[in-house]
Coordinates of C-alpha atoms in Angstrom, one line a residue:
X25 CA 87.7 131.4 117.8
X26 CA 88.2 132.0 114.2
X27 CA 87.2 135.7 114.5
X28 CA 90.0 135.7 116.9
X29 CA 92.1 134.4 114.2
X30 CA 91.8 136.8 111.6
X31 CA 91.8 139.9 113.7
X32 CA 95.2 138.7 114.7
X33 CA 95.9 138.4 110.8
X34 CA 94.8 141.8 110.0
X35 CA 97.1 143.2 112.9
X36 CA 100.1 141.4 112.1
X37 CA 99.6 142.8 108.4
X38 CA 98.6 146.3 109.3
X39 CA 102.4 146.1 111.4
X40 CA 104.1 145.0 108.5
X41 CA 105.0 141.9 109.7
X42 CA 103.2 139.2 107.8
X43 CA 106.2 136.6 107.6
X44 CA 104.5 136.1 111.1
X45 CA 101.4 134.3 109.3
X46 CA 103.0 131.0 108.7
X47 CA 103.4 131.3 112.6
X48 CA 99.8 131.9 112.9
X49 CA 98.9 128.6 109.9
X50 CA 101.2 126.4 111.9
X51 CA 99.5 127.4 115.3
X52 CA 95.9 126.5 113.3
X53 CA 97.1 123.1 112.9
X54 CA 98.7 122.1 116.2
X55 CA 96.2 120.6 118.2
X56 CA 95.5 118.2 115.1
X57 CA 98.8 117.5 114.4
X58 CA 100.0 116.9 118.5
X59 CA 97.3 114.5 118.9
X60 CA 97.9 112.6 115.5
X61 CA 101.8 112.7 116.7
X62 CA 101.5 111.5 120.0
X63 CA 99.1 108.4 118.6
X64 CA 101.7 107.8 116.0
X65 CA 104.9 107.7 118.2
X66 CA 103.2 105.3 121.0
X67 CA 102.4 103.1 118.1
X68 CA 106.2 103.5 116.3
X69 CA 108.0 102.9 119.7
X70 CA 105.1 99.3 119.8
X71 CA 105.8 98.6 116.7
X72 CA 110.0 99.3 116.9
X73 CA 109.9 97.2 120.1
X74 CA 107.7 94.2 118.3
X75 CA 109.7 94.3 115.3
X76 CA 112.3 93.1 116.2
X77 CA 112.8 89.9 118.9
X78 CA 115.7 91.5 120.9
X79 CA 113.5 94.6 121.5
X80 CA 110.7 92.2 123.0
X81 CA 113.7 90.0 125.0
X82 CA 114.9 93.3 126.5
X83 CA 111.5 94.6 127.2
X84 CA 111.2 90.9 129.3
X85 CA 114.1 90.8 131.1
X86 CA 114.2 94.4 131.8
X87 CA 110.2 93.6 133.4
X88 CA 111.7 90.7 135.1
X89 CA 114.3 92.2 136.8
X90 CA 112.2 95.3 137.7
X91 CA 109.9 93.7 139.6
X92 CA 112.5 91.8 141.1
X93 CA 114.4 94.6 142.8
X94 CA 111.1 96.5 143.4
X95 CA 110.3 93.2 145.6
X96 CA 113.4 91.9 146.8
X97 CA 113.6 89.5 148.2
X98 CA 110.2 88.2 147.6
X99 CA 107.4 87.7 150.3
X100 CA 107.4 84.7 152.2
X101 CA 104.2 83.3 154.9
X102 CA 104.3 80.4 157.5
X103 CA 103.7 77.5 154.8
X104 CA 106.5 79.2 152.5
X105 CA 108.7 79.7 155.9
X106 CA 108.2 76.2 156.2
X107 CA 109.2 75.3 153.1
X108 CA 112.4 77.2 153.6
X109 CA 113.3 75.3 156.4
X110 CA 113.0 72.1 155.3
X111 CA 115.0 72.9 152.0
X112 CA 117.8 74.5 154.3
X113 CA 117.9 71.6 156.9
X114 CA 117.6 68.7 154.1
X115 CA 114.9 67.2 156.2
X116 CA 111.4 67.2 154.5
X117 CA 107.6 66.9 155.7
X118 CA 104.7 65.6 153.7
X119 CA 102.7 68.7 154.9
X120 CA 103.5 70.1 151.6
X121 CA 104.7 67.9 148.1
X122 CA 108.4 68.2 148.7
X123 CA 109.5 68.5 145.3
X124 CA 109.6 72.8 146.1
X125 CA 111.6 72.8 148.7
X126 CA 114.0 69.8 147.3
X127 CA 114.1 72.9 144.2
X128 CA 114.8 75.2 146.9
X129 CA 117.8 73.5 148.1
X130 CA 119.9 73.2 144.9
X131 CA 118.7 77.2 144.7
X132 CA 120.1 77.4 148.0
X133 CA 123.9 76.5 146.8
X134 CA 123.7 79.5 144.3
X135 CA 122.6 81.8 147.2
X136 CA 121.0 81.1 150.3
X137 CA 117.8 82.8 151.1
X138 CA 114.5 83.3 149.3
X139 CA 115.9 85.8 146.7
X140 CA 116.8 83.1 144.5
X141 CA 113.5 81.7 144.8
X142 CA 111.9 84.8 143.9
X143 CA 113.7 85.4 140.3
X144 CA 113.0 81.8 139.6
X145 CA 109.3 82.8 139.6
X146 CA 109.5 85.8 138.1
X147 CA 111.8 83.7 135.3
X148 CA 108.7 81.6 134.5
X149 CA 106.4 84.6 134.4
X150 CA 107.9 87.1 131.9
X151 CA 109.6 84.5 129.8
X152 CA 106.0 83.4 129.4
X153 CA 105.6 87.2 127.9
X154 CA 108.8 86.9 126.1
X155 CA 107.5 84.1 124.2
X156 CA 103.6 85.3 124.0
X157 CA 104.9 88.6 122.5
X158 CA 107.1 87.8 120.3
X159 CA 104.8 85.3 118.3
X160 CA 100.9 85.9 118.8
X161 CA 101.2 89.4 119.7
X162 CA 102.8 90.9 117.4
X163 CA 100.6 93.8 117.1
X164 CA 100.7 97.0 119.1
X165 CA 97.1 96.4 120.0
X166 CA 97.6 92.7 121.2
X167 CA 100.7 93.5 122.6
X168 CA 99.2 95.5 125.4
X169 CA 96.1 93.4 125.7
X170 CA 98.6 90.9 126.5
X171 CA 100.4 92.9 128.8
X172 CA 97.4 94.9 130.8
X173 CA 94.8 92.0 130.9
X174 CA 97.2 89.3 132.2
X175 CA 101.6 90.2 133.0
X176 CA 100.4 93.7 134.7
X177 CA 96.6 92.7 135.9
X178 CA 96.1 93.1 139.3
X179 CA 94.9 89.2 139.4
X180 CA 98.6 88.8 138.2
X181 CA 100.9 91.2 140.6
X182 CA 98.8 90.3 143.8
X183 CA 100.7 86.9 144.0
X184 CA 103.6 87.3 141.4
X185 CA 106.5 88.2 144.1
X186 CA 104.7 85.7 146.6
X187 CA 107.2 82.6 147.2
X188 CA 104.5 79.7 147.7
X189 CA 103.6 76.5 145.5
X190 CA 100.2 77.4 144.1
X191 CA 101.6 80.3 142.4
X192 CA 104.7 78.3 141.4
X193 CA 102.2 75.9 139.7
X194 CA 100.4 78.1 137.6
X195 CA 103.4 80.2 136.1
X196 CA 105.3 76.5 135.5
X197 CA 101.9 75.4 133.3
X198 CA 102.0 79.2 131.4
X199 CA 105.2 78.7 130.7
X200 CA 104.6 74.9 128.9
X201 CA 101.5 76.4 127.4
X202 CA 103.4 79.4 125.8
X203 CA 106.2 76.9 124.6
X204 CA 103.2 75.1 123.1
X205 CA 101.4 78.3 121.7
X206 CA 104.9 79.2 119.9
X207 CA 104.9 75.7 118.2
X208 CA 101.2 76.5 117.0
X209 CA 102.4 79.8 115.9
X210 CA 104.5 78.6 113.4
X211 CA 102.2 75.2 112.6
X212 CA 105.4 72.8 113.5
X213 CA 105.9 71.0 116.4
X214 CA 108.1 71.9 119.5
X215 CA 111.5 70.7 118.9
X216 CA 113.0 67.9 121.4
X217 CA 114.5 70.4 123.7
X218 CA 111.0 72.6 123.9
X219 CA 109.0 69.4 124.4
X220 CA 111.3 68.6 127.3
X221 CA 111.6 71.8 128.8
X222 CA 107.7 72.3 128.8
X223 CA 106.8 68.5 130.1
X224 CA 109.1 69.3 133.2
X225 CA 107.4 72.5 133.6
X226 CA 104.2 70.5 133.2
X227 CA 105.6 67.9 135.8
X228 CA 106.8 70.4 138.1
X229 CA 103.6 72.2 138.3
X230 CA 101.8 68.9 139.0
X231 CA 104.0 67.8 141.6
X232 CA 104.4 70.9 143.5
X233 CA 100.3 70.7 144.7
X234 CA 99.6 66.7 143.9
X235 CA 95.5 68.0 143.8
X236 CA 95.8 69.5 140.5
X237 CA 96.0 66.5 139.1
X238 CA 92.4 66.8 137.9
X239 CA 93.7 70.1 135.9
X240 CA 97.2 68.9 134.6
X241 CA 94.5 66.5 132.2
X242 CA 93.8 69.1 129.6
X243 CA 97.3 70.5 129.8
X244 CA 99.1 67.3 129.2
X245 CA 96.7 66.7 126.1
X246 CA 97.8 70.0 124.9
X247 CA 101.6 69.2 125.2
X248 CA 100.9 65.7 123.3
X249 CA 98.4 66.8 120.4
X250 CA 101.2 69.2 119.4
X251 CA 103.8 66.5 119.3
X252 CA 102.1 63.6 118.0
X253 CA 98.8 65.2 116.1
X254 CA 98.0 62.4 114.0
X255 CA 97.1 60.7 117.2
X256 CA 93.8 60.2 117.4
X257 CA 91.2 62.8 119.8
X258 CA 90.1 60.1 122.2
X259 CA 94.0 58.3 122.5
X260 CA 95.7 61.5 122.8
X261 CA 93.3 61.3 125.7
X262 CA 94.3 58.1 127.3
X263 CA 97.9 59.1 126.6
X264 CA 97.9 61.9 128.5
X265 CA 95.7 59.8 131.4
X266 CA 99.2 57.8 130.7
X267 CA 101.6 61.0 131.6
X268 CA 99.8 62.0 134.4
X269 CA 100.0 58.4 136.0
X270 CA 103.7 58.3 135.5
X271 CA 104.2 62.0 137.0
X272 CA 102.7 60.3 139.8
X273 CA 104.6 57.4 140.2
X274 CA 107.9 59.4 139.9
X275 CA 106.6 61.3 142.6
X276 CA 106.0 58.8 144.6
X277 CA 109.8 57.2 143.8
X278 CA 111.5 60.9 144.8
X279 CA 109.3 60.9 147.8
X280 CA 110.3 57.8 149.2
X281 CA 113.4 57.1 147.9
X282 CA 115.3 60.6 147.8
X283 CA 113.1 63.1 150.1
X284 CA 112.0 60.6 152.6
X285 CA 110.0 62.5 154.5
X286 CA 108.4 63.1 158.3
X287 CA 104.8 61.8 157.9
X288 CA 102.6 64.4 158.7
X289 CA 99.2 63.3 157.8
X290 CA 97.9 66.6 156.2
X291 CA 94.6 64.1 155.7
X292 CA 94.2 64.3 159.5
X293 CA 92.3 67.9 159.6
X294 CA 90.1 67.7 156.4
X295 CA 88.9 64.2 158.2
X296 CA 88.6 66.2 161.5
X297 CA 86.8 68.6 160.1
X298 CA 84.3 66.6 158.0
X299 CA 83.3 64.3 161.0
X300 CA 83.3 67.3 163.4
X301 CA 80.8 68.8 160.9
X302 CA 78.4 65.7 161.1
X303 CA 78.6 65.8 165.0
X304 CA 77.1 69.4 164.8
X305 CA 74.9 68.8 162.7
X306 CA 73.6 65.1 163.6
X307 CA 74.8 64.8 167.4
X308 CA 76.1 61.7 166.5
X309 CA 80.1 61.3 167.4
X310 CA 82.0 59.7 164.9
X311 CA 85.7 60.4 166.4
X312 CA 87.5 57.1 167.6
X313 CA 88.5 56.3 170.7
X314 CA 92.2 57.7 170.7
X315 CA 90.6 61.4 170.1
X316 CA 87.8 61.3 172.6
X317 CA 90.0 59.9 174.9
X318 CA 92.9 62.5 174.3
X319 CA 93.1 64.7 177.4
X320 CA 92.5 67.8 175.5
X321 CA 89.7 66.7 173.0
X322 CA 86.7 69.1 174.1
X323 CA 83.3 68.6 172.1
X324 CA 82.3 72.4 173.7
X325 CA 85.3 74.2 172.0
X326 CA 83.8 72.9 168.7
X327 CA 80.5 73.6 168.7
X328 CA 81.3 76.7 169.6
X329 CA 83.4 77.9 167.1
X330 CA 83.1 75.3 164.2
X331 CA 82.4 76.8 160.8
X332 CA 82.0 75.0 157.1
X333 CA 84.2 77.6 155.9
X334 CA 87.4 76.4 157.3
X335 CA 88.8 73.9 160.3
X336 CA 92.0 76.0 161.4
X337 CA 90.6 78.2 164.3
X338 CA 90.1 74.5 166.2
X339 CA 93.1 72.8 164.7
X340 CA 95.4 76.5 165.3
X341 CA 93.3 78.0 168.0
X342 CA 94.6 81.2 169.4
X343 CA 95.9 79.9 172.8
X344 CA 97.8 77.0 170.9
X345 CA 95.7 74.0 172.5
X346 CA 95.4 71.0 171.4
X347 CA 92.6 69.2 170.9
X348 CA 93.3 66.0 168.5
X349 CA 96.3 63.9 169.3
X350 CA 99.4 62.9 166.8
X351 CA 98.3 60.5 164.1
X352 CA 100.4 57.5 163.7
X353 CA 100.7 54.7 161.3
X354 CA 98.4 52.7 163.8
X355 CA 95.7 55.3 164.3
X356 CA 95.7 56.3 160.6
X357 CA 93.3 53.7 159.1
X358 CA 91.3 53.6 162.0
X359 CA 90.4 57.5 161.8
X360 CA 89.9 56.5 158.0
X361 CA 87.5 54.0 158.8
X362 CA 85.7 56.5 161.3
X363 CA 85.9 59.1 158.6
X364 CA 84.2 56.9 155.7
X365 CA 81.4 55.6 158.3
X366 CA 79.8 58.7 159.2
X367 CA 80.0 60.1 155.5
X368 CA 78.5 56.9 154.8
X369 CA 75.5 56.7 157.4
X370 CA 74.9 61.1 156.9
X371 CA 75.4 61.7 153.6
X372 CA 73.1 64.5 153.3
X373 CA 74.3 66.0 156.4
X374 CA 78.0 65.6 155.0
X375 CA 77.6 66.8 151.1
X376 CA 75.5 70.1 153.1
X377 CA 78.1 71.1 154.9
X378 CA 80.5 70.7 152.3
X379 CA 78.4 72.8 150.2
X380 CA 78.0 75.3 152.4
X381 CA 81.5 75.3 153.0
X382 CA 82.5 76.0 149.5
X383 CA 80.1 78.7 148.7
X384 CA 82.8 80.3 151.3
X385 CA 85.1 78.8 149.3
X386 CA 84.2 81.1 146.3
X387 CA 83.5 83.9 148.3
X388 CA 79.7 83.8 147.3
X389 CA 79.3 83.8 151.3
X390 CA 81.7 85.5 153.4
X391 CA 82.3 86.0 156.9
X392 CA 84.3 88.1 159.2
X393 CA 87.4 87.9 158.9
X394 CA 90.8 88.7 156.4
X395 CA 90.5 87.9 153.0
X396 CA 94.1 87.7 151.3
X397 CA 93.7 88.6 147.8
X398 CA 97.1 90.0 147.6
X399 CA 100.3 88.8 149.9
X400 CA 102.6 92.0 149.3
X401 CA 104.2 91.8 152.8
X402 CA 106.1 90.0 154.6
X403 CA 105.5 88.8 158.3
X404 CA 108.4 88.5 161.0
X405 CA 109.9 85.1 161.0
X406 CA 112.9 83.5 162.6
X407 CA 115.2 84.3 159.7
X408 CA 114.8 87.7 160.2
X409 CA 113.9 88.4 156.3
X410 CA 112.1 92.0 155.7
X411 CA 110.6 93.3 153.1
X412 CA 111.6 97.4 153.2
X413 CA 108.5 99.7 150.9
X414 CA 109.7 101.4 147.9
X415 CA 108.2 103.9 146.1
X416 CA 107.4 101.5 143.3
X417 CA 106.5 98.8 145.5
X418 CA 104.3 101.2 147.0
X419 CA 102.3 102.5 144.0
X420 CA 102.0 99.1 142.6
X421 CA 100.2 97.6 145.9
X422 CA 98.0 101.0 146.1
X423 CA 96.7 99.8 142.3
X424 CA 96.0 96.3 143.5
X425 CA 94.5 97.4 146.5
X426 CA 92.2 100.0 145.1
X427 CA 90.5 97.2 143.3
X428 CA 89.9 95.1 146.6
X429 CA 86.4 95.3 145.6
X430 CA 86.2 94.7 142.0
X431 CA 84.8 90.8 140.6
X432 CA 87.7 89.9 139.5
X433 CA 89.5 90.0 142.9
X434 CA 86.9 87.6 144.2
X435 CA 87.0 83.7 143.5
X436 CA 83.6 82.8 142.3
X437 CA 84.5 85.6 139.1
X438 CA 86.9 83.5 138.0
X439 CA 84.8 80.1 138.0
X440 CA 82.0 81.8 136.6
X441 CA 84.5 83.3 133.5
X442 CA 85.3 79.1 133.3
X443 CA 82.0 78.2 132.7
X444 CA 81.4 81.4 130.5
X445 CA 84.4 80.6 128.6
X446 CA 84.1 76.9 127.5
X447 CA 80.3 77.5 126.6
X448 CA 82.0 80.5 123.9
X449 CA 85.2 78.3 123.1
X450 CA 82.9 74.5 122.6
X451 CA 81.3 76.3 120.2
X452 CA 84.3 77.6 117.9
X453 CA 87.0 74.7 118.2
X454 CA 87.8 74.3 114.3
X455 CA 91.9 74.8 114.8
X456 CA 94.1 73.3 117.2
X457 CA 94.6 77.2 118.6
X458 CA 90.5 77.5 119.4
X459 CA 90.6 74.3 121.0
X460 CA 93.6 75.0 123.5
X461 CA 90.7 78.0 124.1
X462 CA 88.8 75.7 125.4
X463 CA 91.0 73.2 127.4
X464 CA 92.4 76.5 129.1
X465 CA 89.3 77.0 131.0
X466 CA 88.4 73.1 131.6
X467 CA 91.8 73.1 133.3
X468 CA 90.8 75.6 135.5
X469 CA 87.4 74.2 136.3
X470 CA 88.8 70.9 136.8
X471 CA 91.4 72.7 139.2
X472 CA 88.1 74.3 140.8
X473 CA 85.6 71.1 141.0
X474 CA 88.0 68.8 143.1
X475 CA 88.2 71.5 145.8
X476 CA 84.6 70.7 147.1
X477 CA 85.8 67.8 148.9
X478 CA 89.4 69.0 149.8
X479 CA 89.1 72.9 150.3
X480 CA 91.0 73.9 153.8
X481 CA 90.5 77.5 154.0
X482 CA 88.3 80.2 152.6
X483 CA 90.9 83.3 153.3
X484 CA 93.1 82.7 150.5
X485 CA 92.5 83.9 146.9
X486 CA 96.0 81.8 145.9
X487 CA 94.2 79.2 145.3
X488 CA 92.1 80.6 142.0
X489 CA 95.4 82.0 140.9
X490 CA 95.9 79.5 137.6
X491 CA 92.3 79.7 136.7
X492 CA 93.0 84.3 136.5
X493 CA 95.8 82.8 134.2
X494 CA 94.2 79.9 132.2
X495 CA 90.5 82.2 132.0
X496 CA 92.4 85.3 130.7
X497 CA 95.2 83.5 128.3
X498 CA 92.0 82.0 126.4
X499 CA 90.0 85.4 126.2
X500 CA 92.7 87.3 124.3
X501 CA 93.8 84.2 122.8
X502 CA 90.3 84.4 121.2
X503 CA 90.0 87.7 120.8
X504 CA 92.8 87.7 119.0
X505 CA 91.8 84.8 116.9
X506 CA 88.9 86.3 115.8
X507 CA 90.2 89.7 115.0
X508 CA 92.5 87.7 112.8
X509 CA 89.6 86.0 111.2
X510 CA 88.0 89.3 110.2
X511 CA 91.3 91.0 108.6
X512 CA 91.6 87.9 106.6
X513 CA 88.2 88.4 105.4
X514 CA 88.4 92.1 105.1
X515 CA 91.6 91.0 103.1
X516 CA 89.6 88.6 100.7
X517 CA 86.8 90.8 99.9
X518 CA 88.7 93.5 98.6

């Protein structure tokens, strides 16, 4: 190549035309000098946009409403459709916490339909990056950690635009934990209105699936170490024991005094399914009277199709026979009481079956059958809401979907990162920032842990969606942490 170059130079001069060779210098330099410019304007336009906070809050809302208009108006299945109902009819179930679709009616007098619904969960997710960006991630480099690990991950976008409570929980918690994190950010405490606005988003989360209970714990003693941080470690405990039993009893005070809802016994299947287990595996039949003496009850139909893994193909079967009869107020304790004596008298048989059941759970054993790691589509439903492709929508699902097979679309990845994490983050919890690392991930876990006894399904990947959140948050969190560590010291050497 440089022989090239200089016979070129000794032609341009032998023509007499060697104002040319400052051409020829320039042309020597320009691979150098395009790469070095195309680095440095990606990391001026970063730096332009972070530099200022209403070049992040455009950068937000314009994400926000992007992705609201690729996937208008949001995606909706039979437990959301259900949801919808009741909030447009005023008359709720206890299938599901009520509190959603009591939200979902006041949304309903702004605009009827799930659209509303949708931007109010896109809200909570991008003003969670708003506020992440504009104080921890200031850098270009943490900037779009930030923004490709966890707002754009696949993890993220699978169930982002999905209208349903489990997703609704764990953007309301992100959103109280980044109101937190900007508090921390500036070493002060959140002002009255922030430590409002986060403790309903704490409350809301809770309420909205009443089994996280077990994981609102380490996010409650977040929100009360940063307002009262003279508080001792082991009573900023208790009073956050304290919150949670009050969120409770609220609850239970909306539930029966504004909601009033149609009893629906959702305990009814998980103890059908746990005593129909111990009949498969012990012979011994547990059900009461009222179910063996239902007309349709059929010991055949389960064992034949019982599984560990979930109880809906007998409690939903195909044809749409039923086998159990409604539960009432006089039948509930004596199913209970059936229920508790044949854990009680097969123990091993039960805690077996329940661990073989949540290895499906995880996805550490899988059988045939869909596995909904994304829900980018809408099915028909008596409302007659669609979903029409787009080209964005379109390319954005093709990305989620070419990673079907990748760990971190799988369950058990994500418990395993839990474990991983709080091992890495016990060991480094100096700062109030390093040990939010920690209580990230033994939310999750204590999210995770409770579901051994409860679990319903094993086709849904929803479920794990705040422990993608809480495990990636604290990674970057302490990545970032301990990038800042080293400049510091890189700073104090020199």
């Amino acid at each position: 190549m440089p022989q090239c170059i200089h016979c070129v130079e000794a032609f341009l001069c032998q023509c007499g035309r060697r104002r040319q060779k400052s051409y020829l210098d320039n042309f020597k330099r320009l691979p150098a000098f395009n790469m070095s410019l195309l680095k440095g304007t990606i990391v001026q336009q970063i730096q332009g946009i972070l530099q200022s906070r209403y070049g992040i809050l455009l950068l937000a809302a314009g994400s926000c409403l992007a992705e609201f208009f690729i996937f208008y108006p949001g995606f909706l299945s039979g437990d959301s459709i259900d949801q919808y109902w009741q909030a447009e009819h005023l008359q709720f179930n206890d299938w599901h916490p009520p509190i959603m679709a009591g939200l979902w009616s006041v949304f309903n007098y702004i605009h009827k339909g799930p659209e509303s619904m949708l931007f109010f969960q896109l809200l909570l997710l991008w003003s969670s990056f708003y506020i992440l960006a504009s104080t921890w991630f200031r850098t270009p480099r943490s900037f779009l950690i930030l923004f490709i690990l966890l707002f754009a991950a696949p993890y993220i976008q699978n169930f982002a635009p999905y209208i349903i409570k489990d997703v609704q929980m764990a953007l309301s918690w992100l959103l109280a934990i980044a109101i937190v994190l900007k508090a921390m950010y500036y070493r002060q405490r959140m002002s009255v209105l922030e430590a409002i606005i986060s403790l309903l988003l704490i409350t809301y989360g809770t309420m909205i699936r009443i089994n996280a209970l077990p994981g609102a714990l380490p996010v409650c003693f977040v929100w009360f170490s940063n307002i009262f941080p003279a508080v001792g470690k082991y009573r900023r405990w208790l009073f956050s024991v304290l919150i949670l039993i009050i969120i409770v009893l609220v609850q239970n005070a909306l539930t029966l005094w504004i909601f009033k809802p149609e009893k629906r016994y959702p305990e009814y299947k998980l103890f059908a399914h746990d005593i129909a287990g111990i009949y498969i595996k012990t012979g011994k039949l547990y059900f009461p009277g009222f179910i063996t003496g239902y007309n349709g009850f059929d010991t055949g139909y389960i064992k034949e199709h019982y599984t560990t893994a979930t109880f809906d193909n007998i409690w939903w079967p195909p044809d749409d026979r039923k086998f159990f009869p409604p539960l009432n107020e006089a039948t509930k304790p004596v199913l209970a009481a059936a229920w508790k004596q044949s854990i009680r008298e097969n123990p091993a048989a039960y805690l077996e079956d329940r661990f073989d059941g949540y290895l499906y759970f995880l996805r550490i054993r899988k059988r045939p059958g869909p596995f909904y790691y994304h829900f980018l589509f809408m099915p028909p439903n008596q409302y007659g809401f669609t979903f029409k492709d787009n080209i964005f929508s379109k390319a954005i699902t093709g990305v989620i979907e070419f990673q079907e097979y990748m760990p971190y679309m799988t369950p058990w990845f994500w418990m395993l990162a839990a474990v991983v994490l709080i091992y890495i983050a016990a060991r480094r919890r100096n700062s109030p920032l390093q040990q939010l690392c920690l209580l990230l991930p033994v939310s999750s876990l204590l999210y995770y842990l409770p579901q051994f006894f409860i679990f319903q399904v094993d086709t849904d990947f929803r479920y794990f969606y705040w422990g993608c959140i809480a495990a990636t948050l604290s990674t970057i969190l302490l990545v970032i942490d301990r990038s800042e560590k080293k400049r510091r010291n890189v700073a104090t050497e020199s």
